[in-house]
Coordinates of C-alpha atoms in Angstrom, one line a residue:
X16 CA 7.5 -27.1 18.6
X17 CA 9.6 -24.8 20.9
X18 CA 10.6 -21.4 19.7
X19 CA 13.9 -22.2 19.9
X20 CA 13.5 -24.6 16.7
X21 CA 13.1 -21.5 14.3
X22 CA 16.0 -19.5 15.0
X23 CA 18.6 -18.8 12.5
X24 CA 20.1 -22.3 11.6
X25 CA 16.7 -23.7 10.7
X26 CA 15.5 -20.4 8.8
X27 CA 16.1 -22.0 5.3
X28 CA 13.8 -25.2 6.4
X29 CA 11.1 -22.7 7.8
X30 CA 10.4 -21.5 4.8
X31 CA 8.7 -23.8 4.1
X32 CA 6.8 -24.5 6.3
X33 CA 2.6 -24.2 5.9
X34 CA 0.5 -21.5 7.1
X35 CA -2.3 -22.2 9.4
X36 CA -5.9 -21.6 7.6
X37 CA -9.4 -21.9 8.6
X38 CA -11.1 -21.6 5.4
X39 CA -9.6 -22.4 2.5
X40 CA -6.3 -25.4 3.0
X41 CA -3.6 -23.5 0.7
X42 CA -4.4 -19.4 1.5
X43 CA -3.9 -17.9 -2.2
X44 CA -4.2 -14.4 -3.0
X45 CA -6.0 -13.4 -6.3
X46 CA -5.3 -10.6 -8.6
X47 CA -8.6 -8.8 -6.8
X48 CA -6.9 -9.5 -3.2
X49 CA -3.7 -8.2 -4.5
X50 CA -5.2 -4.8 -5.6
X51 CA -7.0 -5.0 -2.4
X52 CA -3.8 -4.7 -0.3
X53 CA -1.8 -2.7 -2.5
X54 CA -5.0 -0.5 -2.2
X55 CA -4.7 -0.4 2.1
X56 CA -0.6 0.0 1.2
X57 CA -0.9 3.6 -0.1
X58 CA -3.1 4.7 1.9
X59 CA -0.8 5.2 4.6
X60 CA 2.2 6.8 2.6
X61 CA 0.0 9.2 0.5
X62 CA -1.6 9.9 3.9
X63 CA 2.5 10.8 5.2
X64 CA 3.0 13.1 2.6
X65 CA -0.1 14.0 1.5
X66 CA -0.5 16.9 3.8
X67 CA 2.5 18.8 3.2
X68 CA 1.2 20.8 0.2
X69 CA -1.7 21.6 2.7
X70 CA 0.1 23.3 5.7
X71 CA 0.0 26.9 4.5
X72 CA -3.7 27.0 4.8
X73 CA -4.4 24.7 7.5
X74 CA -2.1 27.2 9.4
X75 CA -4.1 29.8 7.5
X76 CA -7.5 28.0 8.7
X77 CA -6.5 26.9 11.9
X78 CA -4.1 29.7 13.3
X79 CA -1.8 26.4 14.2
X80 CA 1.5 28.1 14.1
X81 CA 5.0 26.4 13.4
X82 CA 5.2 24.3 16.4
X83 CA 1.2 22.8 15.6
X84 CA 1.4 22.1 12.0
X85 CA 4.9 19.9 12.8
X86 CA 3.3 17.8 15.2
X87 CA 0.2 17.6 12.2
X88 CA 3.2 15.8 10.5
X89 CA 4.8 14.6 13.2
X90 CA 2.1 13.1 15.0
X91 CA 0.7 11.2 12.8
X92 CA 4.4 9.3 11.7
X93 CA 5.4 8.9 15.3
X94 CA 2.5 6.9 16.0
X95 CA 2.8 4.7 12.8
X96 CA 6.5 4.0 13.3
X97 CA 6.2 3.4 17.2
X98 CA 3.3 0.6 16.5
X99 CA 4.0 -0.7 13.1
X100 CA 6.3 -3.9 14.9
X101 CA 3.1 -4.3 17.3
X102 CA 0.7 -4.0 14.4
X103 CA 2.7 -7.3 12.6
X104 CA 2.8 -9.0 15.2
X105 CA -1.2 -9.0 16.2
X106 CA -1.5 -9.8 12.5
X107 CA 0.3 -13.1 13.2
X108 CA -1.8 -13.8 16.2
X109 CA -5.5 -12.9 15.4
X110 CA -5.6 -13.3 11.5
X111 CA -4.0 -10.8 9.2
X112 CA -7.1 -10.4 6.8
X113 CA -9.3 -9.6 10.2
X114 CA -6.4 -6.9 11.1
X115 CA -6.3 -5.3 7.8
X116 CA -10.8 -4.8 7.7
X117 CA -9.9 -3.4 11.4
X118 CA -7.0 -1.0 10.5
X119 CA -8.8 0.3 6.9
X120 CA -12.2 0.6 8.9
X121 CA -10.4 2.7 11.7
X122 CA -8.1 4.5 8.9
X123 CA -11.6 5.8 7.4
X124 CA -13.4 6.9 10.9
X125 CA -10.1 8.9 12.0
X126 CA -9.5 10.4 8.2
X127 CA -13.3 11.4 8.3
X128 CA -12.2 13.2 12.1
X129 CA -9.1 14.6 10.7
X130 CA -11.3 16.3 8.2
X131 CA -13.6 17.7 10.3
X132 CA -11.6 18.8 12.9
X133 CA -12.6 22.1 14.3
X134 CA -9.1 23.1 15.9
X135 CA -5.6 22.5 15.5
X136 CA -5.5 20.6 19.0
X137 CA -8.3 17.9 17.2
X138 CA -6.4 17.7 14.3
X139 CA -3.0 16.4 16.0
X140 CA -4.9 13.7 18.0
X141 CA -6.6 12.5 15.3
X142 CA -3.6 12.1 13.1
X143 CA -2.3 10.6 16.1
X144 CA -4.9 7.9 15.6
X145 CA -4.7 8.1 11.9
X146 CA -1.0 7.1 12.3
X147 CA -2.3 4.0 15.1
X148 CA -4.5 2.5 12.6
X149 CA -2.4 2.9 9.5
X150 CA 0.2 0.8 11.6
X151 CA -2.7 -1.9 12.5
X152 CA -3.2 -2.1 8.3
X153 CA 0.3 -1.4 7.0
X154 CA 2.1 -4.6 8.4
X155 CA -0.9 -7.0 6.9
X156 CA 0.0 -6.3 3.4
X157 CA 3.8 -7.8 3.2
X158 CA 2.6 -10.8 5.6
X159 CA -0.3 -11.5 3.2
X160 CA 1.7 -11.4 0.8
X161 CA 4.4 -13.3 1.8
X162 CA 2.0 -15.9 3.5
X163 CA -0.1 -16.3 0.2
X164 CA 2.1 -16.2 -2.5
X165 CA 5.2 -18.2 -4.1
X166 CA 7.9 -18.4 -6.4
X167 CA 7.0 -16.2 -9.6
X168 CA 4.1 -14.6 -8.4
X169 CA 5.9 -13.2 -4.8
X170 CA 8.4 -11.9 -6.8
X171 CA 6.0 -9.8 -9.2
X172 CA 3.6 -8.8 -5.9
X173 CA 7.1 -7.8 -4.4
X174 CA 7.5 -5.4 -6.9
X175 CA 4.1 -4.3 -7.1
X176 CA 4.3 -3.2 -3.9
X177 CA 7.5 -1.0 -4.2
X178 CA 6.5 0.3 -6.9
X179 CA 3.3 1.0 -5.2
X180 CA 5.0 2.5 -1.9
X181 CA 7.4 4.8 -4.1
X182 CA 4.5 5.9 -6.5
X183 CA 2.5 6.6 -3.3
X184 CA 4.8 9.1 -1.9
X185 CA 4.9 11.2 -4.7
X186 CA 1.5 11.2 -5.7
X187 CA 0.5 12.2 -2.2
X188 CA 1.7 15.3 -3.0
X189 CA 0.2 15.7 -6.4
X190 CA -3.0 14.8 -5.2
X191 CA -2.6 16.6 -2.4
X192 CA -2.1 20.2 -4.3
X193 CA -4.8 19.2 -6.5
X194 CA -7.6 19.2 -4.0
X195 CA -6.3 22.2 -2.0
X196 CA -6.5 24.0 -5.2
X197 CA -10.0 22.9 -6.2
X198 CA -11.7 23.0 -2.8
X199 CA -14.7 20.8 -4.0
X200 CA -16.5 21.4 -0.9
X201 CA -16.3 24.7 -0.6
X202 CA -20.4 25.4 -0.2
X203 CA -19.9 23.7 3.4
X204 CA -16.7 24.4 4.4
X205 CA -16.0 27.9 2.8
X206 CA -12.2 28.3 2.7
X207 CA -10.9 25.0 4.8
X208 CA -12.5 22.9 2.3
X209 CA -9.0 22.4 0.6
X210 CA -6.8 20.9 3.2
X211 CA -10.5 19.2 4.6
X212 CA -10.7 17.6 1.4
X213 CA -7.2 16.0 1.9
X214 CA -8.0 13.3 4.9
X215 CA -12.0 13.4 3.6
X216 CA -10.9 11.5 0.1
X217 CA -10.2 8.8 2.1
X218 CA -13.3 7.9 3.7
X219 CA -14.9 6.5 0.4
X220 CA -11.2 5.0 -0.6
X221 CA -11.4 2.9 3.1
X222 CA -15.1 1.9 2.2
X223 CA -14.8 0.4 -1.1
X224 CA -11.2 -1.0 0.6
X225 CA -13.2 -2.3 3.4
X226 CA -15.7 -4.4 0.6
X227 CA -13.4 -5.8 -1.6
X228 CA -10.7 -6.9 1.1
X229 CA -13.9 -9.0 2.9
X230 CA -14.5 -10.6 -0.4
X231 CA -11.1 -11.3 -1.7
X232 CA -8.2 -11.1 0.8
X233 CA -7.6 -14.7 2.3
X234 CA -6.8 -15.0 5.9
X235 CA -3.6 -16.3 7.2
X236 CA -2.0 -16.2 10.3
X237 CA 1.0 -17.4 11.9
X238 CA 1.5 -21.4 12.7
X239 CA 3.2 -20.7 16.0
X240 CA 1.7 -16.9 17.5
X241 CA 4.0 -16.0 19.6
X242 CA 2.4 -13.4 23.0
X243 CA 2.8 -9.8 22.4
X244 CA 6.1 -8.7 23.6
X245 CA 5.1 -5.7 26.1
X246 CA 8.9 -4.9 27.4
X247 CA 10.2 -4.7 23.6
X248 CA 7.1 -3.1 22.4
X249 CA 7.5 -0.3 25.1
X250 CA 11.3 0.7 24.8
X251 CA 10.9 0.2 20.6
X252 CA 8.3 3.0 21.5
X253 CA 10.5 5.4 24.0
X254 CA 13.0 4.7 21.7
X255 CA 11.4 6.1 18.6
X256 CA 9.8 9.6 20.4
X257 CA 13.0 10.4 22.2
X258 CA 14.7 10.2 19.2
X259 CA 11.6 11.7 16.3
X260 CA 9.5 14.1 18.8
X261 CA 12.4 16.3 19.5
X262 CA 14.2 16.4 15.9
X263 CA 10.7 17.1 14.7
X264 CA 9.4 19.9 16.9
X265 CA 12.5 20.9 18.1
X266 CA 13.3 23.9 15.6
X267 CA 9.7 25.0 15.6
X268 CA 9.6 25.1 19.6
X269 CA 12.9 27.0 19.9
X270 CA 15.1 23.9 21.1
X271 CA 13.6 23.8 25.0
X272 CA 15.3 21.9 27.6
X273 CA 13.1 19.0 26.7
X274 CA 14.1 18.4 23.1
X275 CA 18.2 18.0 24.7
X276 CA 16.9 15.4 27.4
X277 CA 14.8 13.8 24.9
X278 CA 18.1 13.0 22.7
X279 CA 20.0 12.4 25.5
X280 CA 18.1 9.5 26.6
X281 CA 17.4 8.1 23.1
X282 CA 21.0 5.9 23.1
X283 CA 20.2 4.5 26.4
X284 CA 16.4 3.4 25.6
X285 CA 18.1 1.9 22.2
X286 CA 20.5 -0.3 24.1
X287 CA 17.8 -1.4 26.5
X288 CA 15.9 -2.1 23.8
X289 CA 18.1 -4.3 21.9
X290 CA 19.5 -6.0 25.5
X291 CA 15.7 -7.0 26.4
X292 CA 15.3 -8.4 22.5
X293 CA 18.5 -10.2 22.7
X294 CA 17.5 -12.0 26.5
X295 CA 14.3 -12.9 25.3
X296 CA 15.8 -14.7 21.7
X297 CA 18.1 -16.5 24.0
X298 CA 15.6 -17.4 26.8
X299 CA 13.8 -19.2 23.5
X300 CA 10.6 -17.0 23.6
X301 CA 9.8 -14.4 20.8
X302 CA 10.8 -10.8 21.0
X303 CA 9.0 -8.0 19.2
X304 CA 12.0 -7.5 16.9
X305 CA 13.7 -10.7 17.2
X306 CA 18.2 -10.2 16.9
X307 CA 18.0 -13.6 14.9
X308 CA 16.1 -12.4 12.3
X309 CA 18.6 -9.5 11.7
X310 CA 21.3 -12.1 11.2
X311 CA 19.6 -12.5 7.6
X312 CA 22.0 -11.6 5.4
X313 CA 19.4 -10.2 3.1
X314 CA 17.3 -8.5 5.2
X315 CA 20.1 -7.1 7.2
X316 CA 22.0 -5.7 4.2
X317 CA 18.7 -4.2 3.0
X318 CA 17.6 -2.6 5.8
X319 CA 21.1 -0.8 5.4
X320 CA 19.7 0.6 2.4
X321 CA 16.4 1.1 3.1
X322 CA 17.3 4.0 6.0
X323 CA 19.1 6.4 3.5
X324 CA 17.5 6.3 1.0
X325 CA 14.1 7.0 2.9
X326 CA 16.2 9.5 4.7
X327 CA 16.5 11.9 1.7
X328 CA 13.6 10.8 0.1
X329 CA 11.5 11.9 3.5
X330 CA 13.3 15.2 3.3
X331 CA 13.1 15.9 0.2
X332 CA 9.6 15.6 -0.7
X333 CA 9.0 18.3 2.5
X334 CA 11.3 21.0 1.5
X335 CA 10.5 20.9 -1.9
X336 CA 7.3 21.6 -0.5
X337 CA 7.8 24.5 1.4
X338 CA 10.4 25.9 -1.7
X339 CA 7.9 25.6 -4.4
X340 CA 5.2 27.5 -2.6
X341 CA 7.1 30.0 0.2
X342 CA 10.0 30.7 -2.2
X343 CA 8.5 30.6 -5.8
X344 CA 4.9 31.6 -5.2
X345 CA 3.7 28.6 -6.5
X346 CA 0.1 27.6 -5.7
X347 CA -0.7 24.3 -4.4
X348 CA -1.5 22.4 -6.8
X349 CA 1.4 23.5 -9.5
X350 CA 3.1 22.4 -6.5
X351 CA 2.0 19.3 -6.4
X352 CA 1.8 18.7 -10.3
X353 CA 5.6 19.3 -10.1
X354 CA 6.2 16.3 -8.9
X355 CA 4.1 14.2 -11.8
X356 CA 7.4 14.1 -13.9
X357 CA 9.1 12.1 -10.8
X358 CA 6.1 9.9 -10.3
X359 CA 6.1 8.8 -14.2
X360 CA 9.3 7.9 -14.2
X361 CA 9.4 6.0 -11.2
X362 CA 6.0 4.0 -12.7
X363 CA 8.2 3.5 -15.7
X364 CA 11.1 2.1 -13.5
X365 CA 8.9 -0.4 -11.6
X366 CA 7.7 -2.1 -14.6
X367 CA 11.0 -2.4 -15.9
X368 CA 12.9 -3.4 -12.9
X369 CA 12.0 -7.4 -12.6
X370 CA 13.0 -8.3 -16.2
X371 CA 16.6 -5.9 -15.7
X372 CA 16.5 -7.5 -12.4
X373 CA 16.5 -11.4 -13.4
X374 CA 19.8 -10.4 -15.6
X375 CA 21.7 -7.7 -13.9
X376 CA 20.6 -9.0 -10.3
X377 CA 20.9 -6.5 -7.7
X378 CA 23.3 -4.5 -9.3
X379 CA 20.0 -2.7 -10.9
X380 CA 20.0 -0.9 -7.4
X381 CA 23.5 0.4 -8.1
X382 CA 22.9 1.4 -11.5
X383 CA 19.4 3.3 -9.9
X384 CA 21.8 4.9 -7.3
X385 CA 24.0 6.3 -10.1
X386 CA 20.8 7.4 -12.1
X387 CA 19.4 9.2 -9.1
X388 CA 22.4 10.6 -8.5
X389 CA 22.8 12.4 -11.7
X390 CA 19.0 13.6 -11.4
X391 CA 19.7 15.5 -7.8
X392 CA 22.6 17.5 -9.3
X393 CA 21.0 18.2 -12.6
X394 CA 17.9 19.6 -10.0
X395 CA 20.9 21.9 -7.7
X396 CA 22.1 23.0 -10.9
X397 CA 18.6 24.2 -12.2
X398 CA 17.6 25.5 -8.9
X399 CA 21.4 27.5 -8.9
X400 CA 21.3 28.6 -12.3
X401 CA 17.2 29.7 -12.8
X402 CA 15.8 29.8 -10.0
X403 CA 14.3 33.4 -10.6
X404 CA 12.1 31.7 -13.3
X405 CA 11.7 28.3 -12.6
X406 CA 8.5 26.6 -13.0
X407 CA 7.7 23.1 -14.1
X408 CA 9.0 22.5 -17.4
X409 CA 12.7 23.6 -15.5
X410 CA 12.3 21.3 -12.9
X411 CA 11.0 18.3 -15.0
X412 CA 14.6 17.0 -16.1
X413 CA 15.9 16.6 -12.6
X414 CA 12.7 15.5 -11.0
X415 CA 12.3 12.7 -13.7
X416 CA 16.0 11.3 -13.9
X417 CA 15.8 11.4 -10.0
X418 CA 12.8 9.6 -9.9
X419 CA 13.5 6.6 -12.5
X420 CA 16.6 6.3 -10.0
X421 CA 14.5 5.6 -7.4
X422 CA 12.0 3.5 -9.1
X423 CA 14.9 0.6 -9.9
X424 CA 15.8 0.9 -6.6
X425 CA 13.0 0.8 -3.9
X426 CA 11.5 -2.3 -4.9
X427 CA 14.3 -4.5 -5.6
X428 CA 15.5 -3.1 -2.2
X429 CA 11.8 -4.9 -0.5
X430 CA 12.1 -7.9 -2.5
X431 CA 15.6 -8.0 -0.9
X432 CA 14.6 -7.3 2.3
X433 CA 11.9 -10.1 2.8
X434 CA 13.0 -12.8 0.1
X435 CA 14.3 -15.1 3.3
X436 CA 11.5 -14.2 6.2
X437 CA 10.2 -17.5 6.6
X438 CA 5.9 -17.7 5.9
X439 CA 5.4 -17.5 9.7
X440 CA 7.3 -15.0 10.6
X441 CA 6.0 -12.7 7.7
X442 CA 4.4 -10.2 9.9
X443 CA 7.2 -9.7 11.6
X444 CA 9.6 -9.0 9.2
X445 CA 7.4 -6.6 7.4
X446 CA 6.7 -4.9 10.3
X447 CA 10.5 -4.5 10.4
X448 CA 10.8 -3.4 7.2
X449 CA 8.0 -0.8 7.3
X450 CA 9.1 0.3 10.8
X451 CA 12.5 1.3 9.4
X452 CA 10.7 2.7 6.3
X453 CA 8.6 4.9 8.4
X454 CA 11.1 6.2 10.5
X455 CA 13.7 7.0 8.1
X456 CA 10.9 9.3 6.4
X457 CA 9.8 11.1 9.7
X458 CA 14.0 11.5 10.3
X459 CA 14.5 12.6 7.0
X460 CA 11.6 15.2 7.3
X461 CA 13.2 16.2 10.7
X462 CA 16.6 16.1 10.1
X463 CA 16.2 17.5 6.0
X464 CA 13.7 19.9 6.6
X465 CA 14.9 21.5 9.8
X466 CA 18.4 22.2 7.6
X467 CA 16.4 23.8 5.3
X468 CA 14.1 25.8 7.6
X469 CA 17.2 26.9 9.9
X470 CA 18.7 28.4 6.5
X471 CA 16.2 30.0 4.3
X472 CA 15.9 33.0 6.7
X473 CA 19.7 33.8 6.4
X474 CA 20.8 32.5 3.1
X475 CA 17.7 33.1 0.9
X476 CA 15.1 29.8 -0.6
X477 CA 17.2 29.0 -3.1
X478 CA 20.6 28.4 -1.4
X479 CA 18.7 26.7 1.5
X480 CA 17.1 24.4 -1.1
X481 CA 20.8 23.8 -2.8
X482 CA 22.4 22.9 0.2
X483 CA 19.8 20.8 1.4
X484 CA 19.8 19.0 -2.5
X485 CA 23.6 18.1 -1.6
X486 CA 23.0 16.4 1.6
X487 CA 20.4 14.2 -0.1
X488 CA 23.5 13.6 -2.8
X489 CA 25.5 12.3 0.5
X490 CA 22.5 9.6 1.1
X491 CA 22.1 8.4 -2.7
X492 CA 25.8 8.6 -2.7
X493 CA 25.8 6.4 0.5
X494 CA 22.9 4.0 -1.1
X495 CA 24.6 3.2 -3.7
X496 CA 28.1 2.4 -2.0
X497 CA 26.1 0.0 0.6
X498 CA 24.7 -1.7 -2.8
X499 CA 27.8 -2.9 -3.6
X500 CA 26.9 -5.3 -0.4
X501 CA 23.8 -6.7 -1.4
X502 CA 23.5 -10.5 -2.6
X503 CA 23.8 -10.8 -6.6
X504 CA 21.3 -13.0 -7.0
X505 CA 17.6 -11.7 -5.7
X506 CA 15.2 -14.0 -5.1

């Protein structure tokens, strides 16, 4: 069948169609399986944000200094956003269950370097690889999912796994705090133990990941596997850094003539990007991010949504890092057990959302913008009015109204996204999705945090941490107008 048969107009019909298996006829994927890839889903995003509670005393540790403990962060997302696209699309090709034991096997080997890094210079390049095999494992989950599932129980893995993703990036910073605070290896690595302890929880977490997804994760793969696309894989990739690497290390490096060239070439290497994408879906063959696929409605429209909301999210899970413990005092764990309130109520909004979502559709993103909305404020108002005092019973109201916000909408907005990606084509559009995802976080981070770190040293902690709350109100604000847009109905 030529590629040309499964552009847009025959979309509905591909959906369809089967999915190529070599062990089993119909792949199906088990309540073990599911945990499985949930499992190798939050790996990755607690790994994102995991480390921010930690930078004070890797810096501490490591003498790293500003510029080194960004590209810690930085390195590490650049490298999962750049080859998450590449990472579907090998899963389509080669077997998505035989991706996802590479990419949790290599997750485990570069979180066991990370940890026993003995410079800052180590510690970059393997996050660096960290971030490469999180973006081999990442894209394997959605396609698995997609590939393996149907009708009722897509719908309820779909929402398992945003509520997964969202519950990830908050408890990456909980759990983070809590083992920088209790330092269980201490009798080996005296005072690094803490922010060690961080990337060495996962080595067991990979194993046991590594066991069960050989035993219960099906493989599937796609019908048609389509040749890597090197031109679109390497201008998605210049187009990423020059746009990230400067917004991310820019500030900390003093804004050098790189960082301005870097920007300045970003809108050319996006339009040569999109130009090569758009000749190859033409031409019939299959681009890395194929310009048909956008013209889903759904996915489209959801991707809309996906970028600010990630956006603010991104940033504000950063700065309210660096506030709690540079501007309160607070240690790292209180830190990170801040954010608990946020991370129950988001649970609690995930279980509700499908039943609210089979009656209200997708206006139960709308109402979730609203709901988030109200939580930000209620946080600048606490943080305007107390911040003196403020510990964790003041910030709880804001952190949990904000957070059962986000829980109704992150994932309806995945269900959205993917509910027409035909079976075949699953790695792709998750590796779409996830791309945009991970980017939208590193922005956020850049863009948010860089505010907040440009005006602390002027206008104090707390109005940096105001003004920076208010330009996350613009991006719910934003969310919620685009879900006005979305289809009513979600599948």
């Amino acid at each position: 069948m030529s590629e040309s048969s499964v552009r847009p107009k025959t979309y509905a019909n591909a959906a369809t169609a089967s999915v190529v298996r070599h062990d089993h006829p119909a792949p199906v994927l088990g309540a073990l399986g599911l945990f499985t890839v949930l499992l190798g889903a939050a790996l990755p995003l607690i790994d994102f944000f995991i480390v921010n509670v930690a930078l004070p005393t890797i810096d501490h540790d490591l003498a790293a200094g500003p510029a080194l403990l960004e590209l810690v962060v930085a390195g590490y997302g650049l490298s999962y956003a750049v080859l998450l696209v590449l990472g579907g699309r090998l899963g389509d090709m080669a077997g998505r269950r035989r991706l996802f034991l590479l990419g949790i096997a290599a997750f485990g080997l570069t979180s066991l370097a990370c940890g026993l890094a003995p410079n800052a210079w180590t510690l970059v390049g393997a996050r660096v690889a960290q971030g490469a095999a999180a973006a081999l494992m990442l894209p394997q989950v959605l396609a698995t999912i997609q590939a393996a599932t149907s009708g009722h129980r897509r719908a309820r893995a779909m929402s398992l796994y945003g509520a997964t993703a969202g519950l990830s990036m908050v408890a990456g910073q909980i759990l983070g705090g809590v083992l920088v605070a209790a330092a269980p290896l201490s009798s080996v690595f005296g005072e690094s133990a803490g922010w060690r302890s961080v990337f060495l929880v996962n080595v067991p977490v990979a194993a046991v990941g590594l066991v069960l997804a050989a035993r219960a994760v099906p493989e599937t793969r796609s019908e048609r596997p389509a040749p890597v696309d090197v031109p679109g894989t390497l201008l998605l990739a210049v187009s990423l850094v020059t746009l990230l690497a400067p917004l991310t290390e820019g500030r900390a490096a003093g804004w050098p003539l790189w960082t301005w060239v870097s920007l300045a070439l970003f809108p050319f290497a996006a339009v040569a990007f999109y130009r090569v994408e758009r000749r190859a879906d033409r031409r019939g063959l299959v681009p890395l991010v194929p310009p048909s696929l956008l013209r889903l409605d759904s996915l489209r429209r959801g991707l809309a949504l996906v970028v600010p909301f990630s956006v603010g999210f991104g940033g504000f899970m950063f700065v309210i890092a660096v506030a709690l413990q540079q501007g309160l005092k607070l240690g790292p764990a209180e830190s990170g057990l801040s954010m608990a309130p946020m991370a129950v109520a988001f649970f609690a909004a995930s279980l509700a959302g499908p039943r609210l979502v089979r009656r209200h559709g997708s206006r139960v993103v709308t109402a979730g913008g609203l709901i988030q909305a109200a939580g930000v404020v209620v946080l600048a108002l606490t943080v305007w009015l107390g911040w003196s005092g403020l510990g964790l019973l003041g910030l709880m109201p804001g952190l949990a109204i904000a957070g059962f916000g986000q829980g109704l909408q992150l994932p309806v907005l995945f269900r959205i996204v993917l509910s027409d990606v035909p079976p075949e084509r699953a790695g792709v559009g998750g590796g779409v999705m996830t791309t945009t995802q991970q980017a939208a976080l590193a922005l956020g981070v850049a863009t948010l945090g860089s505010l907040f770190l440009s005006l602390a040293p002027g206008a104090g902690m707390r109005d940096a941490l105001i003004v920076t709350l208010l330009v996350q109100l613009a991006a719910v604000a934003l969310t919620t107008l685009l879900s006005l847009r979305l289809p009513r109905t979600v599948a």
